[in-house]
Amino acid sequence: MKMRLVGFLAFALLSISILSYGVNGSVFADSHNIAPVTVTSDVNIIANGGNVKISGNIKNYDASSITAGAVTYVIITPDEKGRVGIGQLLPKSDGSFEFSFVAGGPLWKTNGDYIVEVKYGADKNTTIINYVGGEPVVSTPPPPPPVDTTPPPPPPVDTTPPPPPPVDTMPPPVDPKCGKGTVLENGICVLEKPPVVDDKPGCLIATATYGTELAPQVQLLREIRDNTLFSTSSGTTFMSGFNTIYYSFAPTVSDWERENPMFKEMVKTAITPMLSTLSIMSLANEGSEAEVLGLGISVITLNLGMYIAAPALVGFKVSKYLKSRK
């Protein structure tokens, strides 16, 4: 009886071990098959002007890690030769992310499968949306209807003479004369409004550095300028003053880059840290004065530290070291 009880207990322990191994193996297999970066779209087919929402998740994301960075995405044309959109965003603390865009515009020229490629570090994944609102399909027009060659009957002739025009006995109104700096509007003199300048020239130095306006770095600068800075009055005022200074030397620098490849590489090395800090501006909500102003001051301060304070500190330390050796 005792041997039979011992055998029953051994059989029960063996069964529990086998079942727990199978469960652990299936759980491990399920977690192992998850891709490093997952990405999905809320729609598979989209028409012109429709909104597309992309969501995804980063496996084993650690926001406190020094390697944690931003998620970048690129929207690629069906022939895989062009780019119609580019962006960058920070994932949430749990590794999830979400962004949206409008399908349509001058770059969405043809129908077909557009590829949304999402990258995080060395890992990437893609999803496909079928765009059906691009270039219309040309079909054979229907034959024209037969032309009726019968001439229409002549219209009846009205022999009644027209009434004489009314005589206006009121003197014509006299417009007031407006002084300098004012214009006549609705019969009164108002202050003359300054002309509205809608000038969004190209990023000359970045375009010459990266070879094309479709480069991701150039597209990032355009997105920050058009969608973030120009959406607020403070950003518009800053860009007005910045353009005055920037375009006084940018054409000359871009010409030097095209003529001298070594100078071009030097410029690329110099502006790469600045482009990295400018991605912070994409965190500001469109039209928010406080966020654009706060993040803008942070970016300016960071660049002053990298390009002025840090070199000055290094120079001071080197000078102090050389003096101490004498």
PDB file of N, CA and C in Angstrom, residues 50 142 161-162 216 222 256:
ATOM      1  N   GLY A  50      -8.592  62.165 -47.136  1.00  0.00           N
ATOM      2  CA  GLY A  50      -8.939  61.375 -45.961  1.00  0.00           C
ATOM      3  C   GLY A  50      -7.827  61.379 -44.925  1.00  0.00           C
ATOM      4  N   PRO A 142     -17.525  59.100 -74.420  1.00  0.00           N
ATOM      5  CA  PRO A 142     -18.633  58.609 -75.262  1.00  0.00           C
ATOM      6  C   PRO A 142     -18.731  59.435 -76.543  1.00  0.00           C
ATOM      7  N   PRO A 161     -40.668 101.224 -78.966  1.00  0.00           N
ATOM      8  CA  PRO A 161     -39.440 101.974 -78.662  1.00  0.00           C
ATOM      9  C   PRO A 161     -39.121 101.886 -77.173  1.00  0.00           C
ATOM     10  N   PRO A 162     -37.833 101.839 -76.831  1.00  0.00           N
ATOM     11  CA  PRO A 162     -37.469 101.770 -75.409  1.00  0.00           C
ATOM     12  C   PRO A 162     -37.789 103.075 -74.692  1.00  0.00           C
ATOM     13  N   PRO A 216      15.392  63.770 -45.858  1.00  0.00           N
ATOM     14  CA  PRO A 216      14.637  63.822 -44.597  1.00  0.00           C
ATOM     15  C   PRO A 216      14.999  65.022 -43.731  1.00  0.00           C
ATOM     16  N   ARG A 222      11.465  72.014 -43.048  1.00  0.00           N
ATOM     17  CA  ARG A 222      10.255  72.609 -43.631  1.00  0.00           C
ATOM     18  C   ARG A 222       9.031  72.366 -42.742  1.00  0.00           C
ATOM     19  N   TRP A 256      29.436  77.708 -52.405  1.00  0.00           N
ATOM     20  CA  TRP A 256      30.732  77.129 -52.009  1.00  0.00           C
ATOM     21  C   TRP A 256      30.610  75.617 -51.791  1.00  0.00           C
TER      22      TRP A 256
END
